[in-house]
Coordinates of C-alpha atoms and ligand atoms in Angstrom, one line a residue:
X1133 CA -18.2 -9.3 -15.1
X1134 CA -16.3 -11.8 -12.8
X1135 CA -13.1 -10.5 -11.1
X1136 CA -10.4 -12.4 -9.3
X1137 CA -8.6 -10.4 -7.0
X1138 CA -5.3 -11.8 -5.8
X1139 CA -3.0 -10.2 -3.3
X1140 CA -0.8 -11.3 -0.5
X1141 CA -2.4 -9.2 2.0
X1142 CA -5.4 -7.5 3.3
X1143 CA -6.7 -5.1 5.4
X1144 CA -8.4 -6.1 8.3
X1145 CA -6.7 -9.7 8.4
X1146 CA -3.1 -9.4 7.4
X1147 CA -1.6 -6.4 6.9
X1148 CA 2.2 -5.0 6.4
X1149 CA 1.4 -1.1 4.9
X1150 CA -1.1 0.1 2.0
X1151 CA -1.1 -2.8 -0.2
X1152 CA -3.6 -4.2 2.5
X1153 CA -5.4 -1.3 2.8
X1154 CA -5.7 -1.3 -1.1
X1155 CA -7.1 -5.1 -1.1
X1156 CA -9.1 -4.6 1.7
X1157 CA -11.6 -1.3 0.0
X1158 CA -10.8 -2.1 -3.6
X1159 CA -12.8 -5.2 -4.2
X1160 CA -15.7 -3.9 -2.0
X1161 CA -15.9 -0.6 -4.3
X1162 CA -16.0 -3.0 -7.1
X1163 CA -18.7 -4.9 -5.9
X1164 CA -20.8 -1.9 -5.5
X1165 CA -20.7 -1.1 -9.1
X1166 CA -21.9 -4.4 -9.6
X1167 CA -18.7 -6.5 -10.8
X1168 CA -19.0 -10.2 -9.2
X1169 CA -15.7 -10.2 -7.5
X1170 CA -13.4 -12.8 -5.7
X1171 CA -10.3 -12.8 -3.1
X1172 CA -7.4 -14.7 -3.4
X1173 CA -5.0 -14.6 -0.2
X1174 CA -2.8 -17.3 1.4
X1175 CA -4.2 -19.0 4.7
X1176 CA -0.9 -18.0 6.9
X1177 CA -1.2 -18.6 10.6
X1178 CA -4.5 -18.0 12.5
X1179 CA -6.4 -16.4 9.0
X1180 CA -8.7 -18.9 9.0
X1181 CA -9.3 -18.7 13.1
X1182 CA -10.4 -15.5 11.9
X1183 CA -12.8 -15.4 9.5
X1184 CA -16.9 -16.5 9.3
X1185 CA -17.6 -20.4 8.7
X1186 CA -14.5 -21.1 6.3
X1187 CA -16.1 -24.2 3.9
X1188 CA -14.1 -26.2 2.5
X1189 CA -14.4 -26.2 -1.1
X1190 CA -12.2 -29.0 -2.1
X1191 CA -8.3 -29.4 -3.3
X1192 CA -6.3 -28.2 -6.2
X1193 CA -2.8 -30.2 -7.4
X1194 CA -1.3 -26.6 -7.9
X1195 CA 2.5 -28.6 -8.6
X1196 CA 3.6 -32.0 -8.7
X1197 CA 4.1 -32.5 -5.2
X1198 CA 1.8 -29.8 -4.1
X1199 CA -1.8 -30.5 -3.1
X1200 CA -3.3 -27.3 -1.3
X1201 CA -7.1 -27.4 0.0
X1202 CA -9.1 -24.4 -0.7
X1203 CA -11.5 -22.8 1.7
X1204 CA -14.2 -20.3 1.3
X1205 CA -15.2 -17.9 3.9
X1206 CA -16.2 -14.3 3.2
X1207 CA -13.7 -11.1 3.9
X1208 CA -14.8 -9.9 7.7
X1209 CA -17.3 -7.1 7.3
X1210 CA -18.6 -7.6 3.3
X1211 CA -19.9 -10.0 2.0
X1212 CA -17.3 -10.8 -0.4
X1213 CA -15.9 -14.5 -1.3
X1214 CA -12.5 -14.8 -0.1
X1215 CA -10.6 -17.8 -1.3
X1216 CA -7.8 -18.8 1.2
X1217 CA -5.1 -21.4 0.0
X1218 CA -4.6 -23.9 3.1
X1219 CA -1.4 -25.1 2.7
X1220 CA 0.7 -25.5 5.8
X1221 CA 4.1 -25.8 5.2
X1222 CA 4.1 -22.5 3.1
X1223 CA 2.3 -20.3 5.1
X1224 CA 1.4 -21.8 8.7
X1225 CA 4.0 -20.2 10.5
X1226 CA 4.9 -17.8 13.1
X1227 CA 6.3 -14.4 11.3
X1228 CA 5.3 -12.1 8.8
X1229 CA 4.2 -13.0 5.5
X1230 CA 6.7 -12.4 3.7
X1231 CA 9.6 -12.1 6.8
X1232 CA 11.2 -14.8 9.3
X1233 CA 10.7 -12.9 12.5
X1234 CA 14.8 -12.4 13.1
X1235 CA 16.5 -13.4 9.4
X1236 CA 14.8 -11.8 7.1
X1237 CA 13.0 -12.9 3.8
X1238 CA 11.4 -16.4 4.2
X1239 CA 13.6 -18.5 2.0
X1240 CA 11.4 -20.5 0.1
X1241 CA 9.3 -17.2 -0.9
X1242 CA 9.2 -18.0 -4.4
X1243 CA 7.4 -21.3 -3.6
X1244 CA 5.3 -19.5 -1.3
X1245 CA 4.6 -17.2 -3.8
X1246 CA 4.5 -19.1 -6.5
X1247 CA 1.7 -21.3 -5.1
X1248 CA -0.4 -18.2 -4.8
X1249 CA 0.2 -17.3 -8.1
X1250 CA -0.5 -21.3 -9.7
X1251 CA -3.7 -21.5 -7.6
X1252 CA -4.8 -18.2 -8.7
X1253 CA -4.3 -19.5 -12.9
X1254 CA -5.8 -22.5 -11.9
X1255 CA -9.0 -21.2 -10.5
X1256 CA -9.2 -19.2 -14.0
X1257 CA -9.4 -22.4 -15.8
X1258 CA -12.7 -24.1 -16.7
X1259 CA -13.6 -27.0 -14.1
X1260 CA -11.0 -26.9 -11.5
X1261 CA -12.9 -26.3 -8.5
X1262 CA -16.1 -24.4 -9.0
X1263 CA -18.3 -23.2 -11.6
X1264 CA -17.3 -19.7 -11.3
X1265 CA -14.2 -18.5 -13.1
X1266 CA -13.5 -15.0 -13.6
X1267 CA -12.9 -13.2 -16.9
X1268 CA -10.6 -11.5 -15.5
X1269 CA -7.2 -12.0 -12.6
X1270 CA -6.2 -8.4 -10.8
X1271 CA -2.8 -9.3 -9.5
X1272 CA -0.8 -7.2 -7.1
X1273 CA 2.8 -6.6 -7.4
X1274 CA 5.6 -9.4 -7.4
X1275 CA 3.9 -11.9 -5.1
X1276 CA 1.6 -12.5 -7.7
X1277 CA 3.5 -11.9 -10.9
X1278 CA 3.7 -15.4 -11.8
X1279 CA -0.2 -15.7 -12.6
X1280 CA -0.3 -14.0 -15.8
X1281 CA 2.3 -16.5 -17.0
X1282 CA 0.2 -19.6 -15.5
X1283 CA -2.2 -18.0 -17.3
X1284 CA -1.2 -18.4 -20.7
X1285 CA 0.6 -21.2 -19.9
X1286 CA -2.7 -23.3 -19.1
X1287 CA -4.6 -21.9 -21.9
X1288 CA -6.8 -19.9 -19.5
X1289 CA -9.3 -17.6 -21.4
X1290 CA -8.9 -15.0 -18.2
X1291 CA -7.7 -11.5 -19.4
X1292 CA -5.0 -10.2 -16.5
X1293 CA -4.1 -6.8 -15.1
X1294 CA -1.1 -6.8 -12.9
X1295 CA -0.9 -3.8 -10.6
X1296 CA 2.5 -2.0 -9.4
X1297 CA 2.1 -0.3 -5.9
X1298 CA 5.7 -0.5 -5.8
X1299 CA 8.5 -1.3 -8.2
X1300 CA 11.6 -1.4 -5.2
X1301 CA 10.2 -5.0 -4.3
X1302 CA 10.8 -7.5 -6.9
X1303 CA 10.8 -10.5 -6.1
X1304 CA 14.1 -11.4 -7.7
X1305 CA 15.6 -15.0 -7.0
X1306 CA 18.0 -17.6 -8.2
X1307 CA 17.0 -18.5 -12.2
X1308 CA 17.3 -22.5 -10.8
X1309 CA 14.0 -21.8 -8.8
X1310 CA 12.1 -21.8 -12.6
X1311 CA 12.3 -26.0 -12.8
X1312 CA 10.8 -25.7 -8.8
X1313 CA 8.2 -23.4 -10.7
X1314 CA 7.8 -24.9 -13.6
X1315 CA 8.4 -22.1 -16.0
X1316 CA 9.4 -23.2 -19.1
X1317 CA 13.1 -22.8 -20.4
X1318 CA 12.5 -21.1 -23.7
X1319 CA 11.3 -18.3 -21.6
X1320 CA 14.3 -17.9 -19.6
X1321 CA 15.3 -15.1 -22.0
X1322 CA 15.1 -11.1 -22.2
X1323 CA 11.9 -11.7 -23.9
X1324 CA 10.0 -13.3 -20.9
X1325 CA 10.7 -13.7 -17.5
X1326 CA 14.5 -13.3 -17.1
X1327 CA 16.0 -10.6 -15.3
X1328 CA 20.0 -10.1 -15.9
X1329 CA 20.2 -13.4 -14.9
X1330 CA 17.5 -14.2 -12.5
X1331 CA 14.1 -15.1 -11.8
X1332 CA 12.4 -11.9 -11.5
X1333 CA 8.4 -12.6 -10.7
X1334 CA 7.9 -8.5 -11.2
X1335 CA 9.2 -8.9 -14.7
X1336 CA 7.2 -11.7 -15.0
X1337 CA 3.8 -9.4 -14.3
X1338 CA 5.1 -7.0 -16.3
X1339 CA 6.1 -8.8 -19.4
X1340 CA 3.5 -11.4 -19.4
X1341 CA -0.2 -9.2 -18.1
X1342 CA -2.6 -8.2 -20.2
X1343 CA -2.6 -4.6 -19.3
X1344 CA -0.8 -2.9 -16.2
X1345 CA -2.0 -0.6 -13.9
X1346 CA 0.0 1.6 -11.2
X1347 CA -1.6 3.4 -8.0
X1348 CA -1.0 6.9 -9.3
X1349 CA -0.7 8.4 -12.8
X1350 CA 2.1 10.6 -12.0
X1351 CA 4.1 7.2 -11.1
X1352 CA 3.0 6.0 -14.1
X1353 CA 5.0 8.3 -15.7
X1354 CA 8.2 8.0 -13.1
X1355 CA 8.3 4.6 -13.7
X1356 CA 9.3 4.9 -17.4
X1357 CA 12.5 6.6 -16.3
X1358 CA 16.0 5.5 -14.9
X1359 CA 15.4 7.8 -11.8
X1360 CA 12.1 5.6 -10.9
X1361 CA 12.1 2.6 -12.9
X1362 CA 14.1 0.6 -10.6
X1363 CA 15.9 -1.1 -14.1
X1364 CA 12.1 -1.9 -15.8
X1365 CA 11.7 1.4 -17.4
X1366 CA 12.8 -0.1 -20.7
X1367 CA 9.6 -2.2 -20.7
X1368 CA 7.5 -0.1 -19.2
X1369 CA 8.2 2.0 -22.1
X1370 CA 7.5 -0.5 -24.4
X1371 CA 4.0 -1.3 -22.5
X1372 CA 3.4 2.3 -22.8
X1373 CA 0.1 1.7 -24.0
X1374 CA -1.0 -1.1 -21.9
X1375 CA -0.2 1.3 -18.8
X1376 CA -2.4 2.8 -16.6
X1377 CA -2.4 5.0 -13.7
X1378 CA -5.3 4.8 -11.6
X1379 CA -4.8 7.1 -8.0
X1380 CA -6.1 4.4 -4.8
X1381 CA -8.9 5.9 -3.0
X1382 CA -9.3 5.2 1.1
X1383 CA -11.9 3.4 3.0
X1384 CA -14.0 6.1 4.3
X1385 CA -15.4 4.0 6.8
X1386 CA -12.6 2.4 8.4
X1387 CA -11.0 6.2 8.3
X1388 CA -13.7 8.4 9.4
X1389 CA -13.1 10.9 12.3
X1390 CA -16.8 11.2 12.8
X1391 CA -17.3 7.4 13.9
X1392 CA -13.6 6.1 14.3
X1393 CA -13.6 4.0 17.4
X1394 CA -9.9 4.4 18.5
X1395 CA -10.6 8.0 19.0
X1396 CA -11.8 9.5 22.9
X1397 CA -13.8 12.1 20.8
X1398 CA -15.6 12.0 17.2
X1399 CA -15.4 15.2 14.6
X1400 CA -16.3 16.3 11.1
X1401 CA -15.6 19.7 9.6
X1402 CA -18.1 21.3 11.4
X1403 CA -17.2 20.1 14.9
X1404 CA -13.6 20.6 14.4
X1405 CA -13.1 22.0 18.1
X1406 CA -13.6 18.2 19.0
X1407 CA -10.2 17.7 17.3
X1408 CA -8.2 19.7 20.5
X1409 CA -9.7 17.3 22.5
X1410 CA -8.1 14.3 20.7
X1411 CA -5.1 16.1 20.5
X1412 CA -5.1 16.8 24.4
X1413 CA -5.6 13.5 24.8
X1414 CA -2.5 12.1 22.4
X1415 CA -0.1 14.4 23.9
X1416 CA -1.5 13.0 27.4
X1417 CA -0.7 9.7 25.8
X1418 CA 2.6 9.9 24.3
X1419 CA 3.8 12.6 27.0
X1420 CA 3.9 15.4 25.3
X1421 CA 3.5 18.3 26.8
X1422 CA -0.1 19.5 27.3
X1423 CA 0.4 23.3 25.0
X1424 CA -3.0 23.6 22.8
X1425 CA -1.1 25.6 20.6
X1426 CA 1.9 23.9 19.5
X1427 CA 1.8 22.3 16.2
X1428 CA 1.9 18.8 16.4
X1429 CA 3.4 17.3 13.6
X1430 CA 2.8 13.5 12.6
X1431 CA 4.8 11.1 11.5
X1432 CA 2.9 7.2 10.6
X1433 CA 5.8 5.6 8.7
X1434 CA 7.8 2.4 7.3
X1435 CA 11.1 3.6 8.6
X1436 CA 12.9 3.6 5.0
X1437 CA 15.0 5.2 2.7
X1438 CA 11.4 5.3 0.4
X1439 CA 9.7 7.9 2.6
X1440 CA 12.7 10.4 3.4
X1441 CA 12.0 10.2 7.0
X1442 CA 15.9 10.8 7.5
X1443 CA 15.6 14.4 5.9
X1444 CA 13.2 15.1 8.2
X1445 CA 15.6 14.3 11.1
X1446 CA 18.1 16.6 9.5
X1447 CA 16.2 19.0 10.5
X1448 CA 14.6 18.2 13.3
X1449 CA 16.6 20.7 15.7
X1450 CA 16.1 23.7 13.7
X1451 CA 12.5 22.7 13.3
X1452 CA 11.9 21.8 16.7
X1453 CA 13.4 25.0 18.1
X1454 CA 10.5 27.0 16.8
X1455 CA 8.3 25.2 19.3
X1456 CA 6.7 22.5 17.6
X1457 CA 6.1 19.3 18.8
X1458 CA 6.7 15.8 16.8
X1459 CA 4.8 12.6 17.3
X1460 CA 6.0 9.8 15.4
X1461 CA 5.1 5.9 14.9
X1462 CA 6.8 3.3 12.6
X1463 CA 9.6 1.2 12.1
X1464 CA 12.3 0.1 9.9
X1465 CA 15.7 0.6 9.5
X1466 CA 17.1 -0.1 12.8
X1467 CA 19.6 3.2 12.1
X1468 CA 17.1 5.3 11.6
X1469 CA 14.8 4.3 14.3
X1470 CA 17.9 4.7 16.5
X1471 CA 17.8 8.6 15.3
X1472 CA 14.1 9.1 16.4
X1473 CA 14.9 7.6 19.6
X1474 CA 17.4 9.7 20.2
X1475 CA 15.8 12.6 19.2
X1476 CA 12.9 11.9 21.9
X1477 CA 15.7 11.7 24.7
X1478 CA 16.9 14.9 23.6
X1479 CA 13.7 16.6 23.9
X1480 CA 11.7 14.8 26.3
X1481 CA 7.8 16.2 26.2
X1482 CA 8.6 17.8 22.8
X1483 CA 9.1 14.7 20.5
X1484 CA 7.7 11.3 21.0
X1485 CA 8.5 8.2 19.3
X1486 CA 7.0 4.9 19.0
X1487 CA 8.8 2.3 17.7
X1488 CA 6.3 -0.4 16.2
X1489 CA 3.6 -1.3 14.3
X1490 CA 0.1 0.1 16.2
X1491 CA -3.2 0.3 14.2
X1492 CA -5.2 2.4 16.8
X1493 CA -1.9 4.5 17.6
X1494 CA -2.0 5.3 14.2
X1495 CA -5.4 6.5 13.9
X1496 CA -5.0 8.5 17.0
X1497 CA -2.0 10.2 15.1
X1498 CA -3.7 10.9 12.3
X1499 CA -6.4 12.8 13.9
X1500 CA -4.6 14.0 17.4
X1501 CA -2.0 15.6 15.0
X1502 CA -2.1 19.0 13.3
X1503 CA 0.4 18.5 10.1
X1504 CA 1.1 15.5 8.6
X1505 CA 4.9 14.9 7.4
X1506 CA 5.6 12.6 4.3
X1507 CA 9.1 13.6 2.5
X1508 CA 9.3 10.8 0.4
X1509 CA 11.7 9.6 -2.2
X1510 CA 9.3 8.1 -4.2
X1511 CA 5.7 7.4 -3.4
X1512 CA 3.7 5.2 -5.9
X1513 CA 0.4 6.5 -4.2
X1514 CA 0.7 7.0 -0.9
X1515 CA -2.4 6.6 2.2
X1516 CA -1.7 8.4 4.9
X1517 CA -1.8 11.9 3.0
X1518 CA -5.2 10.9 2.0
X1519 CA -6.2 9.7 5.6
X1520 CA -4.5 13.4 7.0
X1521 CA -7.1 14.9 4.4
X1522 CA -9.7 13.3 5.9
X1523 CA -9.0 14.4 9.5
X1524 CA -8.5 17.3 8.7
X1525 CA -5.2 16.9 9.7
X1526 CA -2.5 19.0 7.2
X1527 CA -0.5 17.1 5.0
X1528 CA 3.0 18.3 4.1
X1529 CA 4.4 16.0 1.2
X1530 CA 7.6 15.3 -1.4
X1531 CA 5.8 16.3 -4.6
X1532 CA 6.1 12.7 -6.6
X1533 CA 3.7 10.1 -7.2
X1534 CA 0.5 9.5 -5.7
X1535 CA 1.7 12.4 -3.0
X1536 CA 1.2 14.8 -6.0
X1537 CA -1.5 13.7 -7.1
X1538 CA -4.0 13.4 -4.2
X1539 CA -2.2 16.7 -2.4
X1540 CA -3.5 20.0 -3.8
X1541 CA -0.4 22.2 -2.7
X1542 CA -0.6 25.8 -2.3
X1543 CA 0.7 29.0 -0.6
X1544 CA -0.6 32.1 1.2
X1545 CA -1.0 35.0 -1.3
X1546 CA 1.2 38.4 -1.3
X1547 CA -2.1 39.7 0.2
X1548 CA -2.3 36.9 3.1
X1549 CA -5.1 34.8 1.8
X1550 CA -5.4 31.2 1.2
X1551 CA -6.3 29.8 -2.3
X1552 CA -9.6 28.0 -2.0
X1553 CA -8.0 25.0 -3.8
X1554 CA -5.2 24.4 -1.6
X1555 CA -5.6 21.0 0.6
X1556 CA -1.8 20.7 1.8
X1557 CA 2.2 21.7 1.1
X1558 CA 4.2 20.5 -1.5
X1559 CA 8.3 20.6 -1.5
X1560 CA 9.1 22.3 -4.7
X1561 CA 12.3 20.2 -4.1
X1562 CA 12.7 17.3 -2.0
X1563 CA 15.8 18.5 0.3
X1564 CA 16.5 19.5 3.8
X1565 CA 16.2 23.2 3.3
X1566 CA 12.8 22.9 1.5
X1567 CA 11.5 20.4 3.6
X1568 CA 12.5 23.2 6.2
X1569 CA 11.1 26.2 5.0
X1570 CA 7.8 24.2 3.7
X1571 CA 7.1 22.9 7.5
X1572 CA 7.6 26.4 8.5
X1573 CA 5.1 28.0 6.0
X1574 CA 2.3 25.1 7.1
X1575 CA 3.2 26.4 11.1
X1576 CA 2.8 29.5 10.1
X1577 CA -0.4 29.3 8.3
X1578 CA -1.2 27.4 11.6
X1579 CA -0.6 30.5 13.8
X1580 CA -3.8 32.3 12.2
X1581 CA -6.5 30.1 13.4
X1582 CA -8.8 31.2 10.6
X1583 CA -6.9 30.5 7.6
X1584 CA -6.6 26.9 9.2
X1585 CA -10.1 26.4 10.3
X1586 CA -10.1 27.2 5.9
X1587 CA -7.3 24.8 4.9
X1588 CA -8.3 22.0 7.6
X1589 CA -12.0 21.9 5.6
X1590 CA -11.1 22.2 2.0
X1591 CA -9.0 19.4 2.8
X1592 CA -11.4 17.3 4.3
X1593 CA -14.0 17.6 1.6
X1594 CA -11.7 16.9 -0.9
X1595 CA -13.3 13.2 -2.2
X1596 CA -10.6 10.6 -1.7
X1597 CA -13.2 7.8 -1.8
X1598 CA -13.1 4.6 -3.7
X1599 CA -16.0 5.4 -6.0
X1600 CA -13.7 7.6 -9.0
X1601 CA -11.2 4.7 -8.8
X1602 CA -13.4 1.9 -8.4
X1603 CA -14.9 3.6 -12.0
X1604 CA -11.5 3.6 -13.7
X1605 CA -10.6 -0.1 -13.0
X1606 CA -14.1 -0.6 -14.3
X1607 CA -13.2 0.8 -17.2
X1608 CA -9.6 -0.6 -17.7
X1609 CA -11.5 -4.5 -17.4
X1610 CA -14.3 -3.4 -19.6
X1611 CA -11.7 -2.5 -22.1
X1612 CA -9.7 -5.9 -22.0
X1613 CA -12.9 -7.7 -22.5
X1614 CA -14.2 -5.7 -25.3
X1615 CA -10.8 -6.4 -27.4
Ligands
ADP596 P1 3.5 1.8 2.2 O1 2.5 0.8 1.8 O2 4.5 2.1 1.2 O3 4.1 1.5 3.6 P2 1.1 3.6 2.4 O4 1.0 5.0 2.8 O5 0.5 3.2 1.1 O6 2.7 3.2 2.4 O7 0.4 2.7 3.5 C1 0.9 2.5 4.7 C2 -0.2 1.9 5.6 O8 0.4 1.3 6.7 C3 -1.1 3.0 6.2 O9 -2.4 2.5 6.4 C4 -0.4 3.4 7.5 O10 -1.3 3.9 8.4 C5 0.1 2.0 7.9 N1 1.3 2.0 8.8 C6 2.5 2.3 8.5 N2 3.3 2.1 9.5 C7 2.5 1.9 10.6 C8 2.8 1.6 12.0 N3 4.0 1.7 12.5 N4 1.7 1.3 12.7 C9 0.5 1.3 12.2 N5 0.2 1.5 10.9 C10 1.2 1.8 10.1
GLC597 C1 2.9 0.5 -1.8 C2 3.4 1.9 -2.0 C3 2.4 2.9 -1.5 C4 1.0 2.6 -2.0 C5 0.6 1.2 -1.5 C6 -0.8 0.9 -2.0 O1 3.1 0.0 -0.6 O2 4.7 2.1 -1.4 O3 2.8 4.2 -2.0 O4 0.1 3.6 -1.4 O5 1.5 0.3 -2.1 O6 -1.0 1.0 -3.4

C-alpha cells in the first residue's frame, strides 16, 4: 500500500502545536506496519538547510504561472521520503507558516495552500514526476482540503482521507480566489466547495474526500452538532458513514522520561523518586520556591479561548491560596497572557509564567510538574494529557474530545481507595467551580503519597503509543481500497 501524507507541518522541522507532532509519529508508525509511505510539506525558510542531502527530483507546472521544483530528502531521524515543494515566493519567508510575524494571516494563504494541495494531486497522477504514486492521499485539515478536489478533478485513481484535528480553522477566503485556484464554477454551489458565500478549503476536504477521519471518536460525535460543528455539522451528518474517529497516539520516543534529554535527571515508574529531582530543579528554574511538597501544577498551552485557560485564572486565587504552586508556558491571546503575567507579579515564587514558545521548557514542565491542567472548550484530541500520562505527571482535563477519551477519570472511594482504572480527573462540568473543586480532589489525593505513587503508575502504563492508531488508519485505507 502506498500512502501520501500531506500536511503543513511537522514535528521536528516545523512545528506550531499537535498537528506537527501528529505528522511527525504518524507516518513512521505506518511504516512499521509495512505501508510504503510519503511526506508532503512545503519548503518554507531554512527546511531544506535542515534536512539530509535534499535531491532534486525535478519540477512540476502545479498552475499556469506556477512552476515549483521538488526535492527529496528523508524526514530527520526515519528514513521516510519527505517531499518538500521549493517554491520561494510562497513559502521562503521570515514568519510562521501560516502567520506574518506582526499582521497576522499571510495574505496569499490560499495560494500558498493551494500549491500544497495541487502538488500533492499531481504527484497522485500517473507520470508526473516519479514512478511511485500512492493509492492513497492522507490530507490534514484546511491547508490541504483542496487535494481531494484536484483529485478528481485530474482524474487521479488515488482514494483520499482528509483528517480534522480541528474544525475552528477553516480556511475560509474570498469566493474570487477559485479562478486564482482554478476550481471550476459549477462547483461554486452548496453541493461542493461553497461556504455561505465563500471559498471554504475545510468544506472542500469535507465534501469532496473519500472518507474522513477526526483525532478522537468522541469528537467525531461533537462534530455532528451545532455546539461543535463550527457550521459543518450538517455535512458531517450526511458523511456519517464515511466518518471516522481514530484517537492520536504520542511518540514515545521523543516523550520518554527515561531517556528525554531536556531533563537534569531520567525516570520510569519504578524510579519515580528521580521525578523530585526534576521538579527541584524546575522550580530552581522558573523561581519557584524550592517546597518538595507543594503541588505543582502545569500549564503547556496555546493561550486561547479553545483550551479554557481563562477559567483556570478565575480561580487561580482561591486555588492558589491552598498552597499550590502553578507553572505555566504558552501563548496567545495577548489578554489572556496579560492575566498570567499578572498573576506571577502577584505571587512571586508561587506562580511562574513563561510567555513563548519553548520545546525543552515544555518537556521540563511536563515532567517537573505534579498535575497537569487542561480545561478545554473543545479538544479534538489533545497531546499534552497523553505526554502528562507518560510522566507520570497527573492530568486534570475538560471531559470532551480526545481529553475524554485518552483520560480515564476517577475518584477516591467512600472507603479512601483509589480505583485501579483511574489515570487522571475529569470535570463532570466544564465551569469555574468544578474546575475548582476537581483541582482540589487531585491535591488532595496528592497529600497521601501512596495513593499517588498508585495513580502516577496506572497512568504511566496506560499505552498511548502509535501502534492501536497506526492499526485503525490501516484499516480505514484498506477499506477504501477494497471498495
Ligand atoms: P493544539 O495542537 O490544539 O495546540 P495539542 O495538545 O494537540 O494542542 O498539541 C500542542 C503541542 O504543542 C504539544 O506538543 C505541546 O507541548 C506544544 N506546545 C504548545 N504550546 C507550547 C509552547 N508555548 N512551547 C512549547 N510547546 C508548546
Ligand atoms: C489540533 C487540535 C488538537 C489535536 C491536534 C493533533 O491542533 O486542536 O486537539 O491534538 O490537532 O491532532
Amino acid at each position: 500500500m502506498r500512502l501520501l501524507f500531506v500536511t503543513s507541518e511537522i514535528f521536528p522541522l516545523i512545528k506550531t502545536g499537535g498537528l506537527a507532532d501528529v505528522s511527525g509519529a504518524l507516518p513512521t508508525a505506518l511504516a512499521t506496519t509495512g505501508v510504503d509511505v510519503q511526506i508532503l510539506l512545503p519548503a518554507y525558510r531554512g527546511i531544506l538547510a535542515q534536512c539530509d542531502a535534499p535531491q532534486r527530483l525535478g519540477s512540476l507546472q502545479a498552475f499556469h504561472d506556477i512552476r515549483c521544483d521538488i526535492y527529496q530528502t528523508t524526514l530527520p531521524g526515519t528514513r521516510i521520503p519527505l517531499l518538500l515543494i521549493d517554491y520561494p515566493a510562497l513559502y521562503d519567508r521570515y514568519g510562521g507558516p501560516y502567520h506574518h510575524p506582526q499582521y497576522g494571516d499571510w495574505q496569499d494563504n490560499p495560494l500558498r495552500f493551494g500549491l500544497l494541495s495541487k502538488v500533492a494531486a499531481m504527484l497522485a497522477v500517473p507520470n508526473m514526476l516519479q514512478s511511485w504514486q500512492p493509492d492513497i492521499v492522507h490530507c490534514n485539515d484546511w491547508q490541504t482540503g483542496l487535494t481531494p478536489y484536484y483529485l478528481q478533478q485530474m482524474g487521479s485513481m488515488a482514494k483520499s482521507v482528509f483528517s480534522i484535528h480541528n474544525l475552528a480553522f477553516q480556511g475560509n477566503f474570498h469566493a474570487d480566489w477559485r479562478h486564482r485556484l482554478t476550481l471550476d464554477d459549477q462547483d461554486f454551489q452548496p453541493a461542493g466547495y461553497e461556504f455561505y458565500g465563500h471559498l471554504s478549503f475545510m468544506k472542500v476536504g469535507l465534501y469532496y474526500a473519500t472518507a474522513l477521519s477526526t483525532v478522537s471518536p468522541t469528537y467525531a460525535k461533537e462534530i455532528q452538532t451545532e455546539q461543535f460543528g463550527f457550521g459543518f455539522q450538517g455535512l458531517l451528518q450526511h458523511r456519517i458513514d464515511d466518518l471516522t474517529g481514530i484517537l492520536n497516539g504520542i511518540d514515545t520516543q521523543v516523550w520518554d522520561p527515561a531517556t528525554d534529554p531536556y531533563l537534569p535527571a531520567n525516570y520510569d515508574a519504578s524510579t519515580l523518586q528521580a521525578k523530585s529531582a526534576v521538579k527541584q530543579a524546575l522550580q530552581a528554574e522558573l523561581g519557584l520556591q524550592p517546597l518538595p511538597n507543594a503541588p505543582l501544577l502545569g500549564v503547556v498551552s496555546r493561550l486561547t479561548h479553545q483550551k479554557g485557560l481563562d477559567i483556570l485564572v478565575e480561580i487561580a486565587h482561591e486555588l492558589l491560596a491552598s498552597g499550590c504552586q502553578l507553572a505555566v508556558l504558552g501563548s496567545g491571546e495577548p489578554a489572556l497572557e496579560q492575566q498570567y503575567l499578572a498573576l506571577m507579579q502577584q505571587y512571586p515564587g508561587q506562580v511562574a509564567v513563561t510567555i513563548g514558545y519553548n520545546e525543552p521548557l515544555s518537556h521540563r514542565i511536563m515532567a517537573g510538574t505534579d498535575i497537569f491542567v487542561m480545561p478545554s472548550r473543545f479538544e479534538p484530541c489533545g497531546l499534552n494529557q497523553m505526554y502528562g500520562l507518560r510522566y507520570g505527571t497527573i492530568p486534570v482535563v475538560a471531559n470532551t474530545g480526545g481529553l475524554a477519551d485518552s483520560v480515564q477519570g476517577g475518584a477516591l472511594a467512600a472507603d479512601g481507595t483509589l480505583p485501579d482504572t483511574m489515570t487522571g480527573l475529569v470535570l463532570a462540568e466544564n465551569n469555574p467551580s468544578t474546575l475548582l473543586v476537581t483541582l482540589k480532589q487531585a491535591i488532595q489525593i496528592y497529600a497521601n503519597n501512596g495513593q499517588w505513587k498508585q495513580l502516577q503508575k496506572q497512568a504511566m502504563q496506560q499505552d498511548v503509543s502509535w501502534e492501536t492508531s497506526a492499526k485503525h488508519y490501516l484499516d480505514l485505507y484498506q477499506d477504501l481500497l477494497d471498495i
